[in-house]
């Protein structure tokens, strides 16, 4: 796997960029689903919400057969077994005995949650470099990492757990800190964030767009360090720049602030350019009746045909076509309200409510994301599962209910097929038994196979 600029894959080359440092472009046509780049992690930090559930080295889930063992030194890190603990010990031992007192300190406790995450990620990075691991890959990763641009200046540097480091590491502490905050990635399994990690070559190569043509997926294998793969979401023509998202494009109101404060740039992608022409996004209506009317209007604009087929969801509006009376749907709170209602209704058995709200969620996603974005595929899969559950829950004692069941089956098949078109391109990632397996099981159910 490449770790430095002199090991680029044949399909990528660097070119000059008008405003950024440079840009990665396709050296030849890249087909959808192709792996553009595969790189190993330099460091990873498991989120506190997954502590004790996942291995702190390989990030794999514990199972009844493989029970995680707690580090007896700090009682805060868990491992699949001796192999993972041994592989992690070279860096972990640098702060193991001091971690508990550091996390209990007033300086750490007074931090916001994201600042605590930064401090722990910095701790991992310093420990990894101070461990003096003799590896050609690690040396190239460090060289690439130190070549990254630092983030915007801050009043103070993040703190890290105290540890003994050599003079060579001590001299570069500030340089490490100023680069790690704006050059780390959210590691996800089935699009749920489980950790953060540093992948220097990916940071060095790819610029951001809120309408990306590529995205990162993560390979999690027991006893191995995490790997990132950059995957083409659609066909990328030769000489076309390869973009990835640095943040969730759905953060329409806050993403520019994140770019400026964390990364030191303003995004000028077509989506951001359109949002900038709006000035202030209009407020949402207050009453539930007015919100419901907004939902209905958005659905009618995005899905003008009442019939559903395999192409229906992809012929709706683009963001610049959005009428002024629908601009309030770009509020982040609007999408949060919808996704919360969809999830709650699906789990509580209110399937028809969930399917109606889910269609509005899909409308918003199609306005915000590229049409082949993995989040759209995951939502379509949830819609297909909800429609199937509605089929199971529907009686068929009369003609009306038989017709309703037939319509639900059709919707379930359409949503499953649309989800498959997207998720098959994105490919397998994260934990075993993910969305691709769910799609296969659902297909058998819908086709009446045992």
Tab-separated table of C-alpha atoms in Angstrom:
chain	number	residue	atom	x	y	z
A	1	UNK	CA	0.000	0.000	0.000
A	2	UNK	CA	1.337	3.470	-0.852
A	3	UNK	CA	2.368	5.797	1.981
A	4	UNK	CA	4.051	8.682	0.145
A	5	UNK	CA	3.769	10.765	-3.025
A	6	UNK	CA	6.409	8.700	-4.816
A	7	UNK	CA	4.124	5.643	-4.581
A	8	UNK	CA	0.967	6.985	-6.223
A	9	UNK	CA	-1.298	4.489	-7.992
A	10	UNK	CA	-1.228	4.620	-11.793
A	11	UNK	CA	-4.744	6.067	-12.011
A	12	UNK	CA	-3.846	9.269	-10.071
A	13	UNK	CA	-1.515	12.172	-10.710
A	14	UNK	CA	-0.967	15.539	-9.018
A	15	UNK	CA	-1.451	18.808	-10.889
A	16	UNK	CA	-1.299	22.480	-9.979
A	17	UNK	CA	-4.453	24.057	-8.514
A	18	UNK	CA	-5.553	27.674	-8.770
A	19	UNK	CA	-6.177	28.129	-5.038
A	20	UNK	CA	-5.327	24.883	-3.212
A	21	UNK	CA	-1.850	23.435	-2.845
A	22	UNK	CA	-2.446	21.102	-5.787
A	23	UNK	CA	-5.068	18.583	-6.901
A	24	UNK	CA	-5.341	14.870	-7.580
A	25	UNK	CA	-6.748	14.149	-11.027
A	26	UNK	CA	-7.611	10.931	-12.796
A	27	UNK	CA	-4.742	9.849	-15.062
A	28	UNK	CA	-7.218	7.671	-16.976
A	29	UNK	CA	-10.930	6.960	-16.871
A	30	UNK	CA	-11.948	5.448	-13.506
A	31	UNK	CA	-15.061	3.267	-13.385
A	32	UNK	CA	-17.642	3.423	-10.559
A	33	UNK	CA	-16.667	1.298	-7.573
A	34	UNK	CA	-12.978	1.265	-8.438
A	35	UNK	CA	-10.529	1.603	-5.543
A	36	UNK	CA	-8.514	4.733	-6.345
A	37	UNK	CA	-6.233	4.562	-3.317
A	38	UNK	CA	-5.672	2.125	-0.440
A	39	UNK	CA	-3.678	3.338	2.574
A	40	UNK	CA	-2.953	2.068	6.102
A	41	UNK	CA	-3.815	4.091	9.189
A	42	UNK	CA	-1.062	5.938	11.011
A	43	UNK	CA	-3.061	6.109	14.254
A	44	UNK	CA	-6.676	5.451	15.218
A	45	UNK	CA	-8.717	6.511	18.252
A	46	UNK	CA	-11.842	4.569	19.171
A	47	UNK	CA	-14.793	6.712	20.292
A	48	UNK	CA	-15.683	6.456	23.964
A	49	UNK	CA	-19.167	5.165	23.038
A	50	UNK	CA	-17.568	1.997	21.620
A	51	UNK	CA	-15.097	1.397	24.447
A	52	UNK	CA	-15.348	-2.177	25.677
A	53	UNK	CA	-17.341	-3.163	22.573
A	54	UNK	CA	-14.514	-2.895	20.048
A	55	UNK	CA	-10.800	-3.602	20.036
A	56	UNK	CA	-8.776	-0.426	20.479
A	57	UNK	CA	-6.261	-1.611	17.873
A	58	UNK	CA	-8.144	-3.239	14.987
A	59	UNK	CA	-11.597	-1.781	15.893
A	60	UNK	CA	-13.318	-5.165	15.490
A	61	UNK	CA	-16.341	-5.936	17.641
A	62	UNK	CA	-16.081	-8.435	20.423
A	63	UNK	CA	-18.120	-11.619	20.002
A	64	UNK	CA	-19.250	-14.431	22.297
A	65	UNK	CA	-16.316	-16.439	20.916
A	66	UNK	CA	-13.785	-13.583	21.077
A	67	UNK	CA	-14.223	-11.690	24.322
A	68	UNK	CA	-12.258	-8.471	24.617
A	69	UNK	CA	-9.545	-8.302	27.279
A	70	UNK	CA	-8.968	-5.104	29.259
A	71	UNK	CA	-5.508	-3.563	29.539
A	72	UNK	CA	-4.564	-4.003	33.198
A	73	UNK	CA	-2.299	-0.961	33.114
A	74	UNK	CA	-4.864	1.740	32.268
A	75	UNK	CA	-8.159	-0.212	32.428
A	76	UNK	CA	-9.361	1.955	29.535
A	77	UNK	CA	-8.251	0.014	26.437
A	78	UNK	CA	-9.601	-3.330	25.250
A	79	UNK	CA	-8.154	-5.856	22.821
A	80	UNK	CA	-9.182	-8.922	20.825
A	81	UNK	CA	-6.293	-10.801	22.349
A	82	UNK	CA	-2.513	-10.869	22.767
A	83	UNK	CA	-1.833	-10.186	19.078
A	84	UNK	CA	-3.669	-6.841	18.977
A	85	UNK	CA	-2.376	-5.787	22.382
A	86	UNK	CA	1.203	-6.593	21.373
A	87	UNK	CA	0.869	-4.684	18.106
A	88	UNK	CA	-0.487	-1.662	19.998
A	89	UNK	CA	1.832	-1.860	23.003
A	90	UNK	CA	4.776	-0.089	21.360
A	91	UNK	CA	2.865	3.202	21.396
A	92	UNK	CA	0.299	2.515	24.134
A	93	UNK	CA	2.967	1.904	26.761
A	94	UNK	CA	4.136	5.520	26.385
A	95	UNK	CA	1.031	6.807	28.194
A	96	UNK	CA	-0.690	3.707	29.630
A	97	UNK	CA	0.072	4.329	33.323
A	98	UNK	CA	-0.622	8.073	33.107
A	99	UNK	CA	-3.864	8.040	31.126
A	100	UNK	CA	-6.297	7.762	34.037
A	101	UNK	CA	-4.842	10.762	35.911
A	102	UNK	CA	-4.688	12.776	32.678
A	103	UNK	CA	-8.361	12.134	31.881
A	104	UNK	CA	-9.327	12.963	35.468
A	105	UNK	CA	-7.401	16.264	35.436
A	106	UNK	CA	-9.205	19.588	35.531
A	107	UNK	CA	-7.642	20.631	32.218
A	108	UNK	CA	-9.133	17.608	30.475
A	109	UNK	CA	-12.489	17.692	32.253
A	110	UNK	CA	-13.100	21.342	31.360
A	111	UNK	CA	-12.739	20.595	27.639
A	112	UNK	CA	-15.625	20.244	25.217
A	113	UNK	CA	-16.148	16.695	23.931
A	114	UNK	CA	-14.508	17.440	20.570
A	115	UNK	CA	-11.512	18.971	22.348
A	116	UNK	CA	-11.122	15.850	24.481
A	117	UNK	CA	-11.166	13.754	21.319
A	118	UNK	CA	-8.473	15.983	19.796
A	119	UNK	CA	-6.333	15.682	22.934
A	120	UNK	CA	-6.538	11.889	22.894
A	121	UNK	CA	-5.838	11.703	19.177
A	122	UNK	CA	-2.782	13.940	19.693
A	123	UNK	CA	-1.725	11.602	22.491
A	124	UNK	CA	-1.911	8.609	20.170
A	125	UNK	CA	0.012	10.435	17.447
A	126	UNK	CA	2.840	11.558	19.739
A	127	UNK	CA	3.070	8.106	21.300
A	128	UNK	CA	3.233	6.428	17.909
A	129	UNK	CA	6.071	8.660	16.741
A	130	UNK	CA	7.888	8.421	20.086
A	131	UNK	CA	7.705	4.628	20.035
A	132	UNK	CA	10.579	4.534	17.513
A	133	UNK	CA	8.882	1.765	15.553
A	134	UNK	CA	11.363	0.801	12.854
A	135	UNK	CA	9.173	0.623	9.772
A	136	UNK	CA	9.650	1.984	6.276
A	137	UNK	CA	5.900	2.528	6.058
A	138	UNK	CA	5.838	4.503	9.324
A	139	UNK	CA	8.784	6.663	8.217
A	140	UNK	CA	7.037	7.494	4.944
A	141	UNK	CA	3.777	8.226	6.750
A	142	UNK	CA	5.522	10.638	9.116
A	143	UNK	CA	7.293	12.354	6.231
A	144	UNK	CA	3.988	12.739	4.373
A	145	UNK	CA	2.223	13.919	7.537
A	146	UNK	CA	4.840	16.602	8.196
A	147	UNK	CA	4.397	17.832	4.607
A	148	UNK	CA	0.698	18.559	5.229
A	149	UNK	CA	-0.444	22.134	5.654
A	150	UNK	CA	-1.115	23.177	9.268
A	151	UNK	CA	-4.582	24.215	10.328
A	152	UNK	CA	-5.641	27.786	11.124
A	153	UNK	CA	-3.837	29.339	14.114
A	154	UNK	CA	-5.430	28.948	17.555
A	155	UNK	CA	-4.889	30.752	20.833
A	156	UNK	CA	-3.429	27.663	22.480
A	157	UNK	CA	-2.169	24.244	21.467
A	158	UNK	CA	-4.182	21.137	22.398
A	159	UNK	CA	-2.861	19.242	25.380
A	160	UNK	CA	-1.817	15.584	25.355
A	161	UNK	CA	-1.261	12.975	28.021
A	162	UNK	CA	2.197	13.521	29.557
A	163	UNK	CA	4.793	11.013	28.376
A	164	UNK	CA	8.520	10.717	27.957
A	165	UNK	CA	9.638	11.600	24.437
A	166	UNK	CA	13.028	12.121	22.870
A	167	UNK	CA	14.439	15.508	21.903
A	168	UNK	CA	13.674	14.831	18.217
A	169	UNK	CA	9.953	14.345	18.956
A	170	UNK	CA	9.839	17.241	21.423
A	171	UNK	CA	11.085	19.598	18.689
A	172	UNK	CA	8.167	18.747	16.376
A	173	UNK	CA	5.318	18.651	18.935
A	174	UNK	CA	3.841	21.945	17.778
A	175	UNK	CA	4.070	20.899	14.130
A	176	UNK	CA	2.278	17.658	14.967
A	177	UNK	CA	-0.484	19.404	16.882
A	178	UNK	CA	-1.149	21.987	14.175
A	179	UNK	CA	-1.593	19.263	11.555
A	180	UNK	CA	-3.537	16.545	13.334
A	181	UNK	CA	-6.696	18.582	14.003
A	182	UNK	CA	-7.351	19.302	10.328
A	183	UNK	CA	-5.977	16.066	8.897
A	184	UNK	CA	-7.962	13.306	10.553
A	185	UNK	CA	-10.916	11.313	9.275
A	186	UNK	CA	-14.052	9.922	10.886
A	187	UNK	CA	-13.783	6.129	10.573
A	188	UNK	CA	-17.153	4.512	10.027
A	189	UNK	CA	-18.693	1.070	9.859
A	190	UNK	CA	-21.865	0.946	7.766
A	191	UNK	CA	-21.716	4.774	7.774
A	192	UNK	CA	-21.839	4.984	11.592
A	193	UNK	CA	-18.778	6.746	13.031
A	194	UNK	CA	-16.841	4.513	15.428
A	195	UNK	CA	-13.384	6.135	15.559
A	196	UNK	CA	-11.106	8.832	14.177
A	197	UNK	CA	-7.861	8.184	12.372
A	198	UNK	CA	-4.952	9.774	10.538
A	199	UNK	CA	-4.217	8.679	6.960
A	200	UNK	CA	-1.529	11.123	5.759
A	201	UNK	CA	-1.427	10.298	2.048
A	202	UNK	CA	-5.213	10.648	1.657
A	203	UNK	CA	-5.027	14.045	3.369
A	204	UNK	CA	-2.180	15.085	1.077
A	205	UNK	CA	-3.884	14.074	-2.171
A	206	UNK	CA	-7.575	14.890	-2.176
A	207	UNK	CA	-9.376	18.224	-1.976
A	208	UNK	CA	-12.897	18.606	-0.624
A	209	UNK	CA	-16.207	19.026	-2.400
A	210	UNK	CA	-19.756	18.902	-1.025
A	211	UNK	CA	-20.573	17.134	-4.321
A	212	UNK	CA	-17.777	14.537	-4.301
A	213	UNK	CA	-17.114	11.921	-6.956
A	214	UNK	CA	-15.285	9.638	-4.488
A	215	UNK	CA	-15.550	8.683	-0.814
A	216	UNK	CA	-13.653	6.812	1.881
A	217	UNK	CA	-14.582	3.386	3.175
A	218	UNK	CA	-12.749	1.488	5.908
A	219	UNK	CA	-11.529	-2.096	6.008
A	220	UNK	CA	-11.698	-3.518	9.535
A	221	UNK	CA	-10.041	-6.918	9.987
A	222	UNK	CA	-9.253	-8.701	13.225
A	223	UNK	CA	-5.595	-8.434	14.210
A	224	UNK	CA	-4.784	-5.876	11.483
A	225	UNK	CA	-4.464	-2.102	11.430
A	226	UNK	CA	-7.376	-0.258	9.829
A	227	UNK	CA	-7.135	0.501	6.112
A	228	UNK	CA	-8.813	3.293	4.170
A	229	UNK	CA	-9.952	2.846	0.586
A	230	UNK	CA	-10.951	5.788	-1.597
A	231	UNK	CA	-13.688	4.547	-3.938
A	232	UNK	CA	-15.076	6.162	-7.101
A	233	UNK	CA	-18.807	6.863	-6.648
A	234	UNK	CA	-19.352	7.380	-10.369
A	235	UNK	CA	-17.313	7.346	-13.539
A	236	UNK	CA	-14.438	9.810	-13.262
A	237	UNK	CA	-13.075	10.922	-16.603
A	238	UNK	CA	-9.372	11.302	-17.311
A	239	UNK	CA	-8.062	14.751	-16.180
A	240	UNK	CA	-11.127	15.245	-13.894
A	241	UNK	CA	-10.251	16.201	-10.327
A	242	UNK	CA	-10.964	13.564	-7.667
A	243	UNK	CA	-12.873	15.021	-4.709
A	244	UNK	CA	-13.846	13.559	-1.340
A	245	UNK	CA	-16.055	15.091	1.397
A	246	UNK	CA	-14.247	16.391	4.479
A	247	UNK	CA	-17.551	16.788	6.369
A	248	UNK	CA	-21.117	15.615	5.870
A	249	UNK	CA	-22.550	17.759	3.022
A	250	UNK	CA	-25.887	17.766	4.877
A	251	UNK	CA	-24.426	20.317	7.339
A	252	UNK	CA	-25.568	23.100	5.057
A	253	UNK	CA	-25.743	25.871	7.655
A	254	UNK	CA	-22.536	25.053	9.535
A	255	UNK	CA	-20.173	23.515	6.991
A	256	UNK	CA	-18.584	26.773	5.813
A	257	UNK	CA	-17.747	27.683	9.393
A	258	UNK	CA	-16.219	24.214	9.873
A	259	UNK	CA	-14.121	24.650	6.728
A	260	UNK	CA	-12.833	28.050	7.822
A	261	UNK	CA	-12.144	27.204	11.482
A	262	UNK	CA	-10.798	23.676	11.002
A	263	UNK	CA	-9.310	23.645	7.525
A	264	UNK	CA	-8.681	27.310	6.730
A	265	UNK	CA	-10.560	27.548	3.425
A	266	UNK	CA	-13.972	28.444	2.028
A	267	UNK	CA	-15.697	25.875	-0.168
A	268	UNK	CA	-16.694	27.087	-3.644
A	269	UNK	CA	-18.333	23.917	-4.942
A	270	UNK	CA	-21.610	24.415	-6.915
A	271	UNK	CA	-23.656	23.519	-3.826
A	272	UNK	CA	-21.918	26.093	-1.604
A	273	UNK	CA	-22.029	28.721	-4.320
A	274	UNK	CA	-25.801	28.311	-4.555
A	275	UNK	CA	-26.243	28.459	-0.775
A	276	UNK	CA	-24.193	31.654	-0.675
A	277	UNK	CA	-26.656	33.337	-3.072
A	278	UNK	CA	-29.484	32.769	-0.586
A	279	UNK	CA	-27.941	34.878	2.137
A	280	UNK	CA	-29.836	33.698	5.211
A	281	UNK	CA	-31.855	30.497	4.848
A	282	UNK	CA	-35.487	31.284	5.769
A	283	UNK	CA	-36.774	30.010	9.101
A	284	UNK	CA	-38.979	26.964	9.344
A	285	UNK	CA	-42.672	27.396	10.129
A	286	UNK	CA	-43.591	26.904	13.768
A	287	UNK	CA	-46.861	24.988	13.629
A	288	UNK	CA	-46.955	21.247	12.922
A	289	UNK	CA	-49.625	21.821	10.260
A	290	UNK	CA	-47.386	24.276	8.381
A	291	UNK	CA	-44.447	21.869	8.618
A	292	UNK	CA	-46.605	19.076	7.222
A	293	UNK	CA	-47.625	21.319	4.339
A	294	UNK	CA	-43.943	22.031	3.659
A	295	UNK	CA	-43.263	18.268	3.626
A	296	UNK	CA	-46.088	17.676	1.156
A	297	UNK	CA	-44.980	20.500	-1.129
A	298	UNK	CA	-41.403	19.201	-1.210
A	299	UNK	CA	-42.594	15.694	-2.063
A	300	UNK	CA	-44.787	16.959	-4.899
A	301	UNK	CA	-41.942	18.974	-6.386
A	302	UNK	CA	-39.390	16.163	-6.154
A	303	UNK	CA	-41.703	13.262	-7.006
A	304	UNK	CA	-44.449	14.661	-9.257
A	305	UNK	CA	-45.659	11.196	-10.299
A	306	UNK	CA	-47.646	9.223	-7.758
A	307	UNK	CA	-46.411	5.991	-9.354
A	308	UNK	CA	-43.086	4.623	-8.120
A	309	UNK	CA	-40.598	2.905	-10.382
A	310	UNK	CA	-36.846	2.323	-10.438
A	311	UNK	CA	-36.146	5.788	-11.832
A	312	UNK	CA	-38.671	7.934	-9.973
A	313	UNK	CA	-36.479	9.182	-7.089
A	314	UNK	CA	-33.747	10.370	-9.437
A	315	UNK	CA	-35.740	12.703	-11.668
A	316	UNK	CA	-36.532	15.284	-9.009
A	317	UNK	CA	-35.161	18.759	-8.403
A	318	UNK	CA	-31.564	19.818	-8.271
A	319	UNK	CA	-30.585	22.349	-5.638
A	320	UNK	CA	-30.525	25.412	-7.954
A	321	UNK	CA	-34.066	24.511	-9.118
A	322	UNK	CA	-35.459	24.662	-5.600
A	323	UNK	CA	-38.327	27.207	-5.451
A	324	UNK	CA	-38.024	30.006	-2.946
A	325	UNK	CA	-40.957	28.737	-0.889
A	326	UNK	CA	-38.986	25.511	-0.271
A	327	UNK	CA	-35.731	27.147	0.842
A	328	UNK	CA	-36.555	26.515	4.550
A	329	UNK	CA	-36.012	22.754	3.955
A	330	UNK	CA	-32.279	23.542	3.794
A	331	UNK	CA	-32.260	24.216	7.528
A	332	UNK	CA	-30.313	21.487	9.323
A	333	UNK	CA	-33.081	21.191	11.929
A	334	UNK	CA	-35.550	20.269	9.177
A	335	UNK	CA	-33.624	17.154	8.170
A	336	UNK	CA	-32.968	16.237	11.812
A	337	UNK	CA	-36.695	16.375	12.535
A	338	UNK	CA	-37.450	14.136	9.561
A	339	UNK	CA	-34.783	11.508	10.246
A	340	UNK	CA	-35.755	11.306	13.919
A	341	UNK	CA	-39.407	10.782	12.978
A	342	UNK	CA	-38.523	8.188	10.339
A	343	UNK	CA	-36.361	6.186	12.721
A	344	UNK	CA	-38.876	6.345	15.559
A	345	UNK	CA	-41.854	5.427	13.376
A	346	UNK	CA	-39.998	2.512	11.752
A	347	UNK	CA	-39.019	1.022	15.108
A	348	UNK	CA	-42.434	1.576	16.696
A	349	UNK	CA	-44.289	-0.145	13.848
A	350	UNK	CA	-45.905	2.981	12.371
A	351	UNK	CA	-44.736	1.859	8.953
A	352	UNK	CA	-47.016	3.992	6.797
A	353	UNK	CA	-45.977	7.119	8.693
A	354	UNK	CA	-42.330	6.094	8.310
A	355	UNK	CA	-42.678	5.523	4.562
A	356	UNK	CA	-44.265	8.925	4.059
A	357	UNK	CA	-41.643	10.742	6.129
A	358	UNK	CA	-38.900	8.618	4.568
A	359	UNK	CA	-39.874	9.836	1.116
A	360	UNK	CA	-39.422	13.434	2.314
A	361	UNK	CA	-36.009	12.509	3.748
A	362	UNK	CA	-35.113	11.049	0.345
A	363	UNK	CA	-36.157	14.291	-1.335
A	364	UNK	CA	-33.805	16.294	0.914
A	365	UNK	CA	-30.960	13.821	0.368
A	366	UNK	CA	-31.341	14.073	-3.403
A	367	UNK	CA	-31.103	17.858	-3.150
A	368	UNK	CA	-27.991	17.778	-0.945
A	369	UNK	CA	-25.963	14.727	-1.964
A	370	UNK	CA	-24.684	13.433	-5.316
A	371	UNK	CA	-27.177	10.869	-6.633
A	372	UNK	CA	-24.765	7.966	-5.972
A	373	UNK	CA	-23.810	9.008	-2.417
A	374	UNK	CA	-23.721	6.079	0.056
A	375	UNK	CA	-26.031	7.812	2.542
A	376	UNK	CA	-28.807	7.766	-0.080
A	377	UNK	CA	-28.261	4.037	-0.582
A	378	UNK	CA	-28.434	3.358	3.155
A	379	UNK	CA	-31.659	5.342	3.475
A	380	UNK	CA	-33.223	3.505	0.515
A	381	UNK	CA	-32.315	0.206	2.187
A	382	UNK	CA	-34.079	1.324	5.373
A	383	UNK	CA	-37.084	2.374	3.258
A	384	UNK	CA	-37.141	-1.077	1.603
A	385	UNK	CA	-37.000	-2.837	4.998
A	386	UNK	CA	-39.775	-0.593	6.313
A	387	UNK	CA	-41.962	-1.326	3.274
A	388	UNK	CA	-41.360	-5.066	3.750
A	389	UNK	CA	-42.306	-4.819	7.431
A	390	UNK	CA	-45.476	-3.006	6.361
A	391	UNK	CA	-46.244	-5.904	3.989
A	392	UNK	CA	-45.891	-8.406	6.832
A	393	UNK	CA	-48.095	-6.294	9.094
A	394	UNK	CA	-50.848	-5.847	6.478
A	395	UNK	CA	-53.823	-8.203	6.610
A	396	UNK	CA	-55.274	-9.488	3.346
A	397	UNK	CA	-58.854	-10.249	4.270
A	398	UNK	CA	-60.401	-7.913	1.720
A	399	UNK	CA	-59.741	-6.479	-1.712
A	400	UNK	CA	-58.539	-3.120	-0.387
A	401	UNK	CA	-55.903	-4.731	1.823
A	402	UNK	CA	-54.727	-7.010	-0.991
A	403	UNK	CA	-54.213	-3.956	-3.217
A	404	UNK	CA	-52.377	-2.145	-0.420
A	405	UNK	CA	-50.092	-5.139	0.074
A	406	UNK	CA	-49.348	-5.305	-3.661
A	407	UNK	CA	-48.431	-1.609	-3.682
A	408	UNK	CA	-46.167	-2.035	-0.655
A	409	UNK	CA	-44.390	-4.983	-2.264
A	410	UNK	CA	-43.753	-2.904	-5.363
A	411	UNK	CA	-42.321	-0.056	-3.290
A	412	UNK	CA	-40.126	-2.442	-1.306
A	413	UNK	CA	-38.671	-3.904	-4.515
A	414	UNK	CA	-38.062	-0.477	-6.030
A	415	UNK	CA	-36.331	0.850	-2.910
A	416	UNK	CA	-34.231	-2.317	-2.585
A	417	UNK	CA	-33.129	-2.145	-6.226
A	418	UNK	CA	-32.258	1.542	-5.972
A	419	UNK	CA	-30.316	0.916	-2.755
A	420	UNK	CA	-28.455	-1.937	-4.425
A	421	UNK	CA	-27.441	0.259	-7.364
A	422	UNK	CA	-25.677	2.642	-4.974
A	423	UNK	CA	-24.352	0.338	-2.262
A	424	UNK	CA	-22.943	-2.239	-4.699
A	425	UNK	CA	-20.785	0.568	-6.104
A	426	UNK	CA	-19.619	1.693	-2.663
A	427	UNK	CA	-18.868	-1.916	-1.812
A	428	UNK	CA	-18.312	-3.780	1.469
A	429	UNK	CA	-16.890	-1.840	4.412
A	430	UNK	CA	-16.664	-1.884	8.159
A	431	UNK	CA	-17.986	-4.827	10.160
A	432	UNK	CA	-19.139	-8.111	8.591
A	433	UNK	CA	-22.823	-8.708	7.810
A	434	UNK	CA	-23.423	-5.193	6.532
A	435	UNK	CA	-25.814	-3.585	4.035
A	436	UNK	CA	-24.846	-5.835	1.109
A	437	UNK	CA	-25.843	-8.925	3.099
A	438	UNK	CA	-29.101	-7.234	4.101
A	439	UNK	CA	-29.842	-6.485	0.449
A	440	UNK	CA	-29.306	-10.138	-0.463
A	441	UNK	CA	-31.609	-11.371	2.320
A	442	UNK	CA	-34.272	-8.819	1.410
A	443	UNK	CA	-34.157	-9.862	-2.243
A	444	UNK	CA	-34.871	-13.457	-1.287
A	445	UNK	CA	-37.794	-12.387	0.877
A	446	UNK	CA	-39.265	-10.197	-1.832
A	447	UNK	CA	-38.804	-12.919	-4.448
A	448	UNK	CA	-40.477	-15.463	-2.196
A	449	UNK	CA	-37.381	-17.636	-1.872
A	450	UNK	CA	-36.952	-19.810	1.249
